[in-house]
Every structure is written in structure tokens, then in C-alpha cells.
Coordinates of C-alpha atoms and ligand atoms in Angstrom, one line a residue:
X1 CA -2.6 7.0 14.7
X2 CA -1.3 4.5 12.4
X3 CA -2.6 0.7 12.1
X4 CA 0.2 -0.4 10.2
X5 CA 3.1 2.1 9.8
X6 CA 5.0 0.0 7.9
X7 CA 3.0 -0.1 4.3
X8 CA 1.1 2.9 5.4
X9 CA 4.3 5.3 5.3
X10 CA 6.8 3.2 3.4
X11 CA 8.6 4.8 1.2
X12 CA 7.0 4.9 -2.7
X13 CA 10.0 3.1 -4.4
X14 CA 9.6 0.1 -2.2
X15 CA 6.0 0.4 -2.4
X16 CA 6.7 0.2 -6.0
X17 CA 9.2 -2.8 -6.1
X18 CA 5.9 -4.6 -4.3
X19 CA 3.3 -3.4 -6.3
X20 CA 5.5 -5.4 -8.7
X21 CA 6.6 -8.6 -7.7
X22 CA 2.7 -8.8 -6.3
X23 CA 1.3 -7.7 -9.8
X24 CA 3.7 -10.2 -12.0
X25 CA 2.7 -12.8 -9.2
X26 CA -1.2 -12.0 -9.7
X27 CA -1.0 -12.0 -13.1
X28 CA 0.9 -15.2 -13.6
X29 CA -2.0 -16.7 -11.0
X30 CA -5.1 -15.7 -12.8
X31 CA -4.0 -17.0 -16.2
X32 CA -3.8 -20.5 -14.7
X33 CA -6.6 -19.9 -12.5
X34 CA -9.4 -17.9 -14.0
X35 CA -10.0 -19.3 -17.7
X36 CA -11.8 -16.2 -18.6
X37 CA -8.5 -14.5 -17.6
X38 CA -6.3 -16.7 -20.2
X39 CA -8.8 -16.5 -22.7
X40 CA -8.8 -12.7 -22.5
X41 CA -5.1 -12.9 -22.6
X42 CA -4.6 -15.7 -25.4
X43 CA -6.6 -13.5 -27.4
X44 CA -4.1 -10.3 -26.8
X45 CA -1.6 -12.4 -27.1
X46 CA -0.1 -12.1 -24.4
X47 CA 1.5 -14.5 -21.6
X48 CA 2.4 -13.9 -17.9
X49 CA 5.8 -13.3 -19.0
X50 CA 5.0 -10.3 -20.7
X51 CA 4.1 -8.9 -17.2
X52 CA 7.5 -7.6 -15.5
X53 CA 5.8 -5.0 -13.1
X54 CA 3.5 -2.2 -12.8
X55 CA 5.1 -0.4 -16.0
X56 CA 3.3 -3.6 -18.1
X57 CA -0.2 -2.7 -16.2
X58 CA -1.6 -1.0 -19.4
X59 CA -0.9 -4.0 -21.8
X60 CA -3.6 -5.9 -19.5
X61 CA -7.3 -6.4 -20.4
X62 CA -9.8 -4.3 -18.3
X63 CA -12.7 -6.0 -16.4
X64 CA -16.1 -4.4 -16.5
X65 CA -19.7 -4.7 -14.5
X66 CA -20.8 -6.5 -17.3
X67 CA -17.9 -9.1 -17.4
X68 CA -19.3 -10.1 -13.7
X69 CA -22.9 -10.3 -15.4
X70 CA -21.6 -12.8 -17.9
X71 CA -19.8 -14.7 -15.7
X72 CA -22.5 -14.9 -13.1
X73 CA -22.8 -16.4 -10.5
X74 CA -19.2 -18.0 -9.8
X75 CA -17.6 -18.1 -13.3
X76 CA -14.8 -15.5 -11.9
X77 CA -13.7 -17.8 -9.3
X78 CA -10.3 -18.4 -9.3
X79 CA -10.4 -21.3 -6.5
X80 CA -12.4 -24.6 -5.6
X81 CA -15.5 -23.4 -4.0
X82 CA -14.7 -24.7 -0.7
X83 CA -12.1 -22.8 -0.3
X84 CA -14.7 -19.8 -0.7
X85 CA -15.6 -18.7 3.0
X86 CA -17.8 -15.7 2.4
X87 CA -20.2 -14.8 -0.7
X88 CA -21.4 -10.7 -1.0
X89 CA -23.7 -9.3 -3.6
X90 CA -24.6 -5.8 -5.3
X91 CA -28.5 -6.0 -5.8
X92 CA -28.3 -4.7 -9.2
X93 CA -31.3 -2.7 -10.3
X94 CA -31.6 -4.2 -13.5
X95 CA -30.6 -7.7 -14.0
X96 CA -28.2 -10.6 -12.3
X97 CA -26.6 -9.4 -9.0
X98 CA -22.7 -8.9 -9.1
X99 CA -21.7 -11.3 -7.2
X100 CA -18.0 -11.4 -5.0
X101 CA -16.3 -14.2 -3.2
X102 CA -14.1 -14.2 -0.5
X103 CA -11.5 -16.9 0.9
X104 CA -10.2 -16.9 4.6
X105 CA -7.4 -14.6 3.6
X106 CA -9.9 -12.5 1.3
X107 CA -11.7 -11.3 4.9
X108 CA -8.7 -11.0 7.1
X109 CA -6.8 -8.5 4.1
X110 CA -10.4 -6.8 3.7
X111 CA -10.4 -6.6 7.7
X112 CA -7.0 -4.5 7.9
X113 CA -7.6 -2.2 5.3
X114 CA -10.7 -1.5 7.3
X115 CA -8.5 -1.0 10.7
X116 CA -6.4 0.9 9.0
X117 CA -9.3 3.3 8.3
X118 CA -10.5 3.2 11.7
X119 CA -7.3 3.3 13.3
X120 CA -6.6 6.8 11.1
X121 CA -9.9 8.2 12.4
X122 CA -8.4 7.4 16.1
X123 CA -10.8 5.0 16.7
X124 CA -9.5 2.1 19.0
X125 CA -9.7 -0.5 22.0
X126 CA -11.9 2.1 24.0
X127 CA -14.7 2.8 21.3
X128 CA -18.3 1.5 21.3
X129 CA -18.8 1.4 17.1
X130 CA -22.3 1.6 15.8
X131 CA -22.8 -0.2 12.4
X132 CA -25.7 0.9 11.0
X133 CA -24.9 -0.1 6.8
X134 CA -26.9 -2.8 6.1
X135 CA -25.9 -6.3 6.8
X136 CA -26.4 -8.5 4.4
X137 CA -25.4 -9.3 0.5
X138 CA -24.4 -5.4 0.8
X139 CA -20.7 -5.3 1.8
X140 CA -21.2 -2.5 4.6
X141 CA -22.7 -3.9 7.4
X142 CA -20.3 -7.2 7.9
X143 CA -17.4 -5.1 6.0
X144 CA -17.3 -2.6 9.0
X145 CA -17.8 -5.1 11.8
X146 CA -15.1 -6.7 11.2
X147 CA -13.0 -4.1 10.8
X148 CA -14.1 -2.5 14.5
X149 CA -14.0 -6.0 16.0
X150 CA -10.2 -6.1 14.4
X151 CA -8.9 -3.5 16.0
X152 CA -10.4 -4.9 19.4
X153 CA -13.5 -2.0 19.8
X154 CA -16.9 -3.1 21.1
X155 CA -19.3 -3.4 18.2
X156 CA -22.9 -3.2 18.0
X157 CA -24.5 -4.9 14.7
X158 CA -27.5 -2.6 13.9
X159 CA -28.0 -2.3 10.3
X160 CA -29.5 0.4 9.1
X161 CA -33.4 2.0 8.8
X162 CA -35.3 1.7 12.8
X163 CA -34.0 5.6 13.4
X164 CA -36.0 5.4 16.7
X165 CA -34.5 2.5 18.0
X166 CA -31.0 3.6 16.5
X167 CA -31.1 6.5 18.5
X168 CA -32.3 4.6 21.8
X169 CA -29.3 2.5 21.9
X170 CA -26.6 5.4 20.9
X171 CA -27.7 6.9 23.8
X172 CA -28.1 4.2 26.4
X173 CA -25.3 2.5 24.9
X174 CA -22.8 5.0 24.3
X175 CA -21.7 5.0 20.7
X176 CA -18.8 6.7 20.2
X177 CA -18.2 5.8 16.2
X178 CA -21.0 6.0 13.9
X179 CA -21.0 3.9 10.7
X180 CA -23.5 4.4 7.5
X181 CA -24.1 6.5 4.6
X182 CA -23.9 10.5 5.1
X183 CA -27.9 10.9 3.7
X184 CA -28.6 8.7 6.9
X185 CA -25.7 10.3 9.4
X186 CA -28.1 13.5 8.4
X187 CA -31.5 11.3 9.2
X188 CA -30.7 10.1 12.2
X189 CA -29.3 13.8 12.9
X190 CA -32.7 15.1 12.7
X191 CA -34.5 12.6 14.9
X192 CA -31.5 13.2 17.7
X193 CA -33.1 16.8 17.4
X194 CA -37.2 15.0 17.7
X195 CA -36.3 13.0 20.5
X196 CA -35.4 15.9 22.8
X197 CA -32.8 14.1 24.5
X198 CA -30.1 16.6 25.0
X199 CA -26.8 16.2 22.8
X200 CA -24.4 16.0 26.2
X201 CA -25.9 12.7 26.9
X202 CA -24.1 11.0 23.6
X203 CA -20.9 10.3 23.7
X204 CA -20.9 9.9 19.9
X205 CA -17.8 11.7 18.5
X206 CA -16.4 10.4 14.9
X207 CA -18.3 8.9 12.1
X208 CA -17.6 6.9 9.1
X209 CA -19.2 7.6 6.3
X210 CA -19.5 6.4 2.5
X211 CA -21.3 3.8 0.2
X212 CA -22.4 7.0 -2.2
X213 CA -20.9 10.4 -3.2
X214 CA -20.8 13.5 -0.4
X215 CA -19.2 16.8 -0.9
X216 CA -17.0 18.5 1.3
X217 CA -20.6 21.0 2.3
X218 CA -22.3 17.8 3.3
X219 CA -19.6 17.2 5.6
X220 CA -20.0 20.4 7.2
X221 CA -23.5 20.0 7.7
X222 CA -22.7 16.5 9.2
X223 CA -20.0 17.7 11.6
X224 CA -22.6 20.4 13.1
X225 CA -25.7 18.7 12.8
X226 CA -24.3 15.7 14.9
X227 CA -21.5 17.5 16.6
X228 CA -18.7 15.2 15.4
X229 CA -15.7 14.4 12.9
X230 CA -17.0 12.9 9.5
X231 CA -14.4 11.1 7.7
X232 CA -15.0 9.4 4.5
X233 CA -14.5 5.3 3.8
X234 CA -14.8 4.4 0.1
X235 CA -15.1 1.0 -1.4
X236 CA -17.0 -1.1 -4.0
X237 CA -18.3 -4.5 -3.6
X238 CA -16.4 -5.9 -7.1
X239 CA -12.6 -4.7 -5.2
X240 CA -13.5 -5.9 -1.3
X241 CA -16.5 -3.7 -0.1
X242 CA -15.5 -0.6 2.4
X243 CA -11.6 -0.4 3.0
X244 CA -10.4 0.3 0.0
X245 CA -9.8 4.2 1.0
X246 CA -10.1 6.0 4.0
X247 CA -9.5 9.4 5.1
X248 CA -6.9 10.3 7.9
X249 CA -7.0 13.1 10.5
X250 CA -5.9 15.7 7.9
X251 CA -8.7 15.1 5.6
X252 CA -6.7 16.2 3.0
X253 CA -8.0 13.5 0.2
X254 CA -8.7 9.3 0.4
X255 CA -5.6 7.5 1.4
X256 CA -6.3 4.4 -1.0
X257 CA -4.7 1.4 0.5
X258 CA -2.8 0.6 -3.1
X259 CA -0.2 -2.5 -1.7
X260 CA -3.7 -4.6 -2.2
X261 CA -5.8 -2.6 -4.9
X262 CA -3.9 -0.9 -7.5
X263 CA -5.0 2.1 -8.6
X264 CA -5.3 4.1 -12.0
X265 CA -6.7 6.4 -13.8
X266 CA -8.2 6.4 -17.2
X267 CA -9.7 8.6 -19.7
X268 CA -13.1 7.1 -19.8
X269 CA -13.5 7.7 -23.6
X270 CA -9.7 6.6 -25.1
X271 CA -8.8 4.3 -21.8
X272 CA -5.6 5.4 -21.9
X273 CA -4.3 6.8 -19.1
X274 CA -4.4 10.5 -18.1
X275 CA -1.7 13.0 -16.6
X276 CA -1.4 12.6 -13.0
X277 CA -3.4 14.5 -10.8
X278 CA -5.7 14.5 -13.6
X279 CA -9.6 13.6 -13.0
X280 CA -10.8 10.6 -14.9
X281 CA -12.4 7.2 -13.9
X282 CA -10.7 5.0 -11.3
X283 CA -9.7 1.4 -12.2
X284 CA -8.0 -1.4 -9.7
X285 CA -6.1 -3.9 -10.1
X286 CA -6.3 -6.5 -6.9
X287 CA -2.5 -7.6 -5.9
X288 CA -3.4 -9.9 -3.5
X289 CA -6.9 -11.2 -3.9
X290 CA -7.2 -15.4 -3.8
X291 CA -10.8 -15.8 -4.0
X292 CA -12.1 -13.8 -7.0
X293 CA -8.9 -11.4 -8.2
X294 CA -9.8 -9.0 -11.3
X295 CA -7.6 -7.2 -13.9
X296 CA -8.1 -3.6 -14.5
X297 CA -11.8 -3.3 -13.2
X298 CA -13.2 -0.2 -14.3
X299 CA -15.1 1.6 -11.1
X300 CA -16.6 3.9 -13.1
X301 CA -16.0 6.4 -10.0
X302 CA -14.8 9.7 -11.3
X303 CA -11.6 11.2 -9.3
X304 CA -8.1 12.0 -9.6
X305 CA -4.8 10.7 -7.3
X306 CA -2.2 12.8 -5.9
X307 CA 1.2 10.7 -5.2
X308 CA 2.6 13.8 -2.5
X309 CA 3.1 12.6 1.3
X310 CA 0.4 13.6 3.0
X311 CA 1.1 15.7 6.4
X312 CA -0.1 12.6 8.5
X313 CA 2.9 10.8 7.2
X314 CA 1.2 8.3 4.9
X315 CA 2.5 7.6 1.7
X316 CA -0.4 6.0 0.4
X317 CA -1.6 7.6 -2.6
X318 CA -4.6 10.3 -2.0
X319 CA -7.6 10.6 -4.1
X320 CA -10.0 13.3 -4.3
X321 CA -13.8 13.1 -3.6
X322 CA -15.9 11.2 -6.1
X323 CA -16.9 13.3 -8.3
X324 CA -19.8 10.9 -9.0
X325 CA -20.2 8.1 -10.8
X326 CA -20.0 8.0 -14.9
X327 CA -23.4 6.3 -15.5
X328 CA -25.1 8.8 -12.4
X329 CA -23.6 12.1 -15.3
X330 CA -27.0 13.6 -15.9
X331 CA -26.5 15.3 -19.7
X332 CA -29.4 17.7 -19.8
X333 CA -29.8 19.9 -23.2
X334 CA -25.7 18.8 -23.8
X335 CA -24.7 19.6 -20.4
X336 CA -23.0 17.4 -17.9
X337 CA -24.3 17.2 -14.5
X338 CA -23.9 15.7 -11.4
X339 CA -25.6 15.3 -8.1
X340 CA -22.8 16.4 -6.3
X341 CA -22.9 19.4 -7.4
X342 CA -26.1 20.3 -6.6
X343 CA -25.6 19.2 -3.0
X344 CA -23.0 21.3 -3.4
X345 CA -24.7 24.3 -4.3
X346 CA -27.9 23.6 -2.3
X347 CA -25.6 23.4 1.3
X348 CA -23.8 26.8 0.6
X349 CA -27.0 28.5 1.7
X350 CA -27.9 28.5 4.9
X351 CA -31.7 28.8 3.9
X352 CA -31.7 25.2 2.7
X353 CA -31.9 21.4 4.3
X354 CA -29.5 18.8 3.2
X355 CA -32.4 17.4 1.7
X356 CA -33.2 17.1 -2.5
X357 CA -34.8 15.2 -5.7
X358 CA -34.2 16.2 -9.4
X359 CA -36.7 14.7 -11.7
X360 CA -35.9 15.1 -15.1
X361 CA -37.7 14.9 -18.1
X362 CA -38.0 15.6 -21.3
X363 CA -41.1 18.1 -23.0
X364 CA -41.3 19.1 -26.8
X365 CA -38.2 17.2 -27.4
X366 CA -36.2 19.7 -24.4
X367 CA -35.0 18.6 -21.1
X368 CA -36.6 19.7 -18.1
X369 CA -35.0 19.7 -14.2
X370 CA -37.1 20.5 -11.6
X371 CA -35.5 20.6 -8.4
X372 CA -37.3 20.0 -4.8
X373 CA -35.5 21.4 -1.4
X374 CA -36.2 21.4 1.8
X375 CA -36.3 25.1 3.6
X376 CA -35.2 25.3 6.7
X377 CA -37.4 25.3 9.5
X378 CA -36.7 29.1 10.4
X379 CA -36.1 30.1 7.1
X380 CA -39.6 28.9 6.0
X381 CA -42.0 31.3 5.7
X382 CA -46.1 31.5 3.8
X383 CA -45.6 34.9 2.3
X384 CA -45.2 34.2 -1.1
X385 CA -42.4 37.8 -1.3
X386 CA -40.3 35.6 0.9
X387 CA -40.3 32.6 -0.6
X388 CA -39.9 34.3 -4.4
X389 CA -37.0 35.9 -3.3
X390 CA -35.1 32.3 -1.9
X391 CA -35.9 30.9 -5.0
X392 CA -34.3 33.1 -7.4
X393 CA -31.3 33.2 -5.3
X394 CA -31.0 29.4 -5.8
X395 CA -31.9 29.4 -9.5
X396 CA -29.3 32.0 -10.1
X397 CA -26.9 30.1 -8.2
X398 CA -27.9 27.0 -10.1
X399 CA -27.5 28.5 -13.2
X400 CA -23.6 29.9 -12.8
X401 CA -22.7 27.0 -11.4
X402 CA -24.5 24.4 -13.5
X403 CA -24.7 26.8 -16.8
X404 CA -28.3 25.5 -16.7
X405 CA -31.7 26.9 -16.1
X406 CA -33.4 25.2 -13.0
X407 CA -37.1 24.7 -12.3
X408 CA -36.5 25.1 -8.7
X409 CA -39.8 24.1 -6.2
X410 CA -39.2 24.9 -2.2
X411 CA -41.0 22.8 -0.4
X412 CA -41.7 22.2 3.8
X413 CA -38.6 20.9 6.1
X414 CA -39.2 17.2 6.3
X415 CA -41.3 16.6 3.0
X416 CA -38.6 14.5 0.9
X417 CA -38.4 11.1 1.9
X418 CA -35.3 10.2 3.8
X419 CA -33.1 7.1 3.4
X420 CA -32.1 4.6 5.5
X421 CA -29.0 3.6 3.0
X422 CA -27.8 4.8 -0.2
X423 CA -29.8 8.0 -0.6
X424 CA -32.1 8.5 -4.0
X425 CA -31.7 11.9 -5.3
X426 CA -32.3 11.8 -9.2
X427 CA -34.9 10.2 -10.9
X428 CA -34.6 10.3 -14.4
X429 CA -37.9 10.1 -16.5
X430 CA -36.2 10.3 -19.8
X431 CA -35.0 6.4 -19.6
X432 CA -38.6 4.9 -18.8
Ligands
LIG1 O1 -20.9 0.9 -1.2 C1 -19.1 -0.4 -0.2 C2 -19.1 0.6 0.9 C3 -19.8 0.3 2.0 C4 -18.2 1.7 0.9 C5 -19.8 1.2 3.1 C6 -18.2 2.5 2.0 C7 -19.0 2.3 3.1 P1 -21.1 -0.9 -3.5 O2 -22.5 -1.1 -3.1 O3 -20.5 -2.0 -4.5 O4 -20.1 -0.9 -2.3 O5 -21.0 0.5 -4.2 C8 -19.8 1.0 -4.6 O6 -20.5 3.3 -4.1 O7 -18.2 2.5 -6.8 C9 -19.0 4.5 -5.5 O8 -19.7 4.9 -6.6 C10 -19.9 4.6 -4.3 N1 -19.1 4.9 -3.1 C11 -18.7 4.1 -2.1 N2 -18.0 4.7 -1.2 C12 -18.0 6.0 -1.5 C13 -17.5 7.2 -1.0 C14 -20.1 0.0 -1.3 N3 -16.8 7.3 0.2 C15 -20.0 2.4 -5.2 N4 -17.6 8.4 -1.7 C16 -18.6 3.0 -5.6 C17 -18.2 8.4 -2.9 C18 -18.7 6.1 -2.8 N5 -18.8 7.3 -3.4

């Protein structure tokens, strides 16, 4: 199912001619309507004019985190303030929030490209959606809502964290499509399993899942633990919050809904950009944003983007899973690492919950990982043999995988903390 065939399978050279005109236009709008957009420029020297199209993208400034800091609260706003309807915010561990604004037109464009996600994971008129993202500053919660309310489905606004009650009102409501992170999907999995009410009573069938990195084994576990489809929903606060990609029925990549939020990709290091189908850190471009539009912001996301029709019949472009984030790149004794792929490695064995920390630190001037995981309930066992045995079988995996040697600690099912949002999996002692 398509929400709106025409952009979603247009052919790419009039997507292109768009991209285009919308780009020139945007360009042209920001430098009389965002002074730290013509300052940037003046100092290039360069002038809307210079901007023909999407070929002229690379001559543009890029737009970073810390851009938003400096500019903070409403510098970036590219309209009187009463034309602003809406006002999100990232909560920022260190420092100012980032802060996003929204006009009328801002929500309703944000609002399709979340039907559009929905309407690809055959969601419609008939569903009872669950949102359980946080409402708030965080763009999940209100992001999703009106996306299901959009396409005309029934929508309860839970928020997230109260797993009992969460579960209470699946049930006796009948959620059909389940919204909020994959660590939480897994959460509320386990406490379907607690309650003992049996798993024919939900009607629960598709979730939507995203706000942090998953791997394609987490969606496994999701799909059996909860007995339903997973599909993936990316987004980031700074481009319109969740929307900006989605995954359709063939879950062959993250259709990225490009005639509002162009894409590229960079190499991280030069910032020039790298061969297509190449992996390297995702910048956008908005094309249509009023309220707060931004040149070349740099996600920091790391992916690639395949350009191919996909079998669904979109043309949008396709990107791959996030690889992570660039500032969540452990480098322990030289070696990159990411999260993901420890996920990754921890959900191949069947002995293992979906359920980890890494706390890193540093000894005698060498790194140290030690790893906690959760052992299945049946898979658990007190003789120490057993256990010994389970272990080595993950350090060894660890070790071709990551190329690293991992202190590796098994601990009881249900032991790690779980989260109600954006899971936790890395702390990192080495920065305190
Ligand atoms: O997390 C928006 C969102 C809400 C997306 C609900 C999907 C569902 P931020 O808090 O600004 O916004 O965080 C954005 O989260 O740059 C990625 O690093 C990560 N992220 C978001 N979706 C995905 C995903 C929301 N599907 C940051 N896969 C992004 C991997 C994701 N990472």
C-alpha cells in the first residue's frame, strides 16, 4: 500500500527536476531569511544564484549540532515567531537543548511523511495504533500521533514507561500497531510473557520501531518475541522528528522520503562525498521546510543509499541500517566499535537475551570492555562447567567479529535494567 503513489514511485529524473527547482527555491529563501544562512554564504562567497540545482548542493555550507547550540534557542528561525505553531526539543546530555520549530505547513509535511510510513506498513482506517514514544519536547510521541490520526486510524496517546498498564490497555483495547523504541518493543515483550494472559487475546500485529540503532537480529527477536512484523521508522529531531524514512513491506532498506529532506552521503573525515552505495555519514538538506530549514546538516548517522527501485515499486531512495552513530564509535586499543555489533553478535546465539551493557575503561594506560548478558532463562544454569563453556563461545565470537578480546560476565535473565525509551547500552568510563 502506497500513501502517495505519485512522489513515492515517480520516476527519478522528475524527482530530480524537483529536488531542484525546490533546492534553488530553498536556498534563495534562507539567504534572505536566516541571517546566519547569508552570513555563512557571504563569507563563501557565494549568492543564491550560484545555486542552479542539486549538482550545486556540494558548494553549500554544512550545518552542524553545534550550529543549533550557538544559535540557541530561536536564532535559526527563518520566520516571525507567530507564525511558529509547534516548538520540539532534544534534551541534550551536556549543555543547551537543540531546539526545532515548526509552522502549520512544518506539521502537516512532517504528518505525510509519517502516513506514508504507516501506510507502507499496511496500517490504515481499521487500526487501533498504540504510541508509546514519549510525548513531549521528544519528537516521537506527538510525531507518531499525528501521523496515525492522518491516515484516519484510532490512536491511543500512551507514552512510554507504565509496562503494566501498557499492557492492560493493548489487551482490552486492541492494539493492532505498536509504536516505540525496539529495547522497549522487547520490554514490554517480556511482561506480555509475566502477565500470563495468553498471546491470542492481542490483536497486536505490526510495530513501528526506531529512535536508536537495531540490527536486523533484534528484529528477529522482536518478530518472535511479540509475534508481529517490525518495521523500522528513522528520523532526527533537527530534520522533522520520525518520517523521515520508513521501511515498506519488503524490508529491503529505509525508503527515505527525499522530495522534503535531501539526502547525501559524506566522508566524515574529507566531507566530500563518497561513491554511491558507499557507507559514510548521512547529511540533509530540507527542500521544503518554512519554519526552521537547514543547509547540509550533518546527522552524524552512519549508512549508505542505494538509488535501485525497490520491488514494492517505490523509487525513493533506500538506505541501509544505521550503522550507529559517529560520536557512539567506541575506539578501544585503536579499534572501532559499535553497539550494533555486539547486538549483533549477542542475538545469533540462542543462549542469550536481547539484553546488554559494555563498560569500558581504561587500566595501566590499556582499554578494558567488560560485557554483561543476560542468559536465557533455560539456558541458565549454577554449574560453573556450563556456564564456562557459554562464555568462551561468546568471547571467541566476540573476538572474530570485533578483532578484540572481551571480558565477558553472564549474568541472570532480567538483571540489566530495561528502558522505557532510548535504551542505554555503553557506558564509557574513559570520558569521566
Ligand atoms: O529519535 C526521532 C524518532 C522518534 C525517530 C521515533 C524514530 C521514531 P532524535 O531524538 O533527534 O529523534 O534522535 C535522532 O536517533 O540521528 C539516529 O542516531 C537515531 N535514530 C532514529 N531513528 C533510528 C532508526 C528521534 N530507525 C537520532 N535506526 C538519529 C537507527 C535511529 N537509529
Amino acid at each position: 500500500m502506497v500513501w502517495n503513489e505519485n512522489i513515492e514511485c515517480m520516476d527519478r529524473d522528475t524527482l530530480r527536476k524537483i529536488q531542484d527547482i525546490r533546492l534553488k527555491k530553498m536556498v534563495d529563501y534562507v539567504y534572505h531569511n536566516t541571517p546566519f544562512y547569508r552570513k555563512k554564504m557571504q563569507e563563501m562567497n557565494l549568492t543564491p544564484d550560484d545555486i542552479n540545482g542539486i549538482d550545486d548542493i556540494t558548494k553549500l555550507p554544512f550545518t552542524t549540532k553545534l550550529d543549533l547550540r550557538d544559535n540557541y534557542p530561536f536564532g535559526l528561525c527563518a520566520v516571525p515567531m507567530s507564525q511558529i505553531v509547534r516548538i520540539h526539543a532534544s534534551s541534550g546530555t551536556t549543555g543547551r537543548p537543540t531546539v526545532v520549530l515548526y509552522t502549520r505547513k512544518d506539521l502537516s509535511v512532517w504528518a505525510e511523511c509519517i502516513s506514508r510510513a504507516f501506510t507502507a506498513y499496511g496500517a490504515g482506517t481499521k487500526d487501533i495504533f498504540q504510541i508509546s514514544y514519549g510525548y513531549g519536547l521528544f519528537t516521537g510521541g506527538l510525531g507518531a500521533h499525528q501521523g496515525a490520526e492522518n491516515i484516519g486510524a484510532s490512536v491511543i496517546p500512551m507514552s512510554s514507561g507504565n509496562t503494566t498498564k501498557q499492557i492492560q490497555l493493548m489487551h482490552d483495547f486492541g492494539t493492532t500497531v505498536l509504536c516505540c523504541t525496539p529495547s522497549f518493543s522487547l520490554y514490554l515483550a517480556e511482561a506480555i510473557k509475566e502477565s500470563g494472559l495468553p498471546r491470542d487475546e492481542f490483536k497486536l500485529r505490526v510495530g513501528a520501531f526506531g529512535a536508536e540503532p537495531w540490527t536486523e537480529n533484534m528484529r528477529h527477536e522482536i518478530d518472535q518475541n511479540l509475534g508481529i512484523k517490525a518495521y523500522d521508522i528513522y528520523g532526527l529531531s533537527e530534520i522533522a522528528g520520525p518520517g523521515v524514512g520508513f521501511e515498506c513491506e519488503c524490508q529491503n532498506g529505509t525508503h527515505l522520503n527525499e522530495d522534503h529532506y535531501y539526502p547525501e552521503i559524506i566522508d566524515p573525515n574529507t566531507l566530500e562525498p563518497v561513491e554511491q552505495g558507499e557507507t559514510g555519514e548521512l547529511v540533509f538538506t530540507h527542500l521544503t521546510k518554512e519554519g526552521m530549514p537547514l543547509l547540509r546538516y550533518r546527522t552524524r548517522d552512519l549508512t549508505a543509499l542505494h538509488y535501485e527501485k525497490c520491488d514494492c515499486g517505490r523509487t525513493l531512495v533506500r538506505m541501509d541500517r544505521i550503522l550507529g552513530r559517529s560520536d557512539d564509535m567506541l575506539i578501544i586499543r585503536g579499534v572501532n566499535v559499535f553497539p550494533t555489533q555486539i547486538e549483533s553478535v549477542i542475538l545469533e546465539m540462542k543462549e542469550f537475551e536481547p539484553h546488554f551493557l559494555l563498560t569500558v575503561g581504561r587500566e595501566n594506560n590499556t582499554d578494558t570492555m567488560e560485557l554483561k548478558v543476560e542468559v536465557r532463562e533455560d539456558c541458565y544454569s549454577d554449574e560453573i562447567n556450563v556456564m564456562t563453556v557459554l562464555k568462551k563461545k561468546l568471547v571467541d565470537r566476540l573476538r572474530s567479529v570485533l578483532g578484540l578480546a572481551v571480558s565477558v560476565k553472564l549474568v541472570e535473565p532480567r538483571s540489566i535494567e530495561r528502558s522505557v525509551g532510548k535504551a542505554r547500552r555503553v557506558i564509557d568510563n574513559r570520558k569521566l
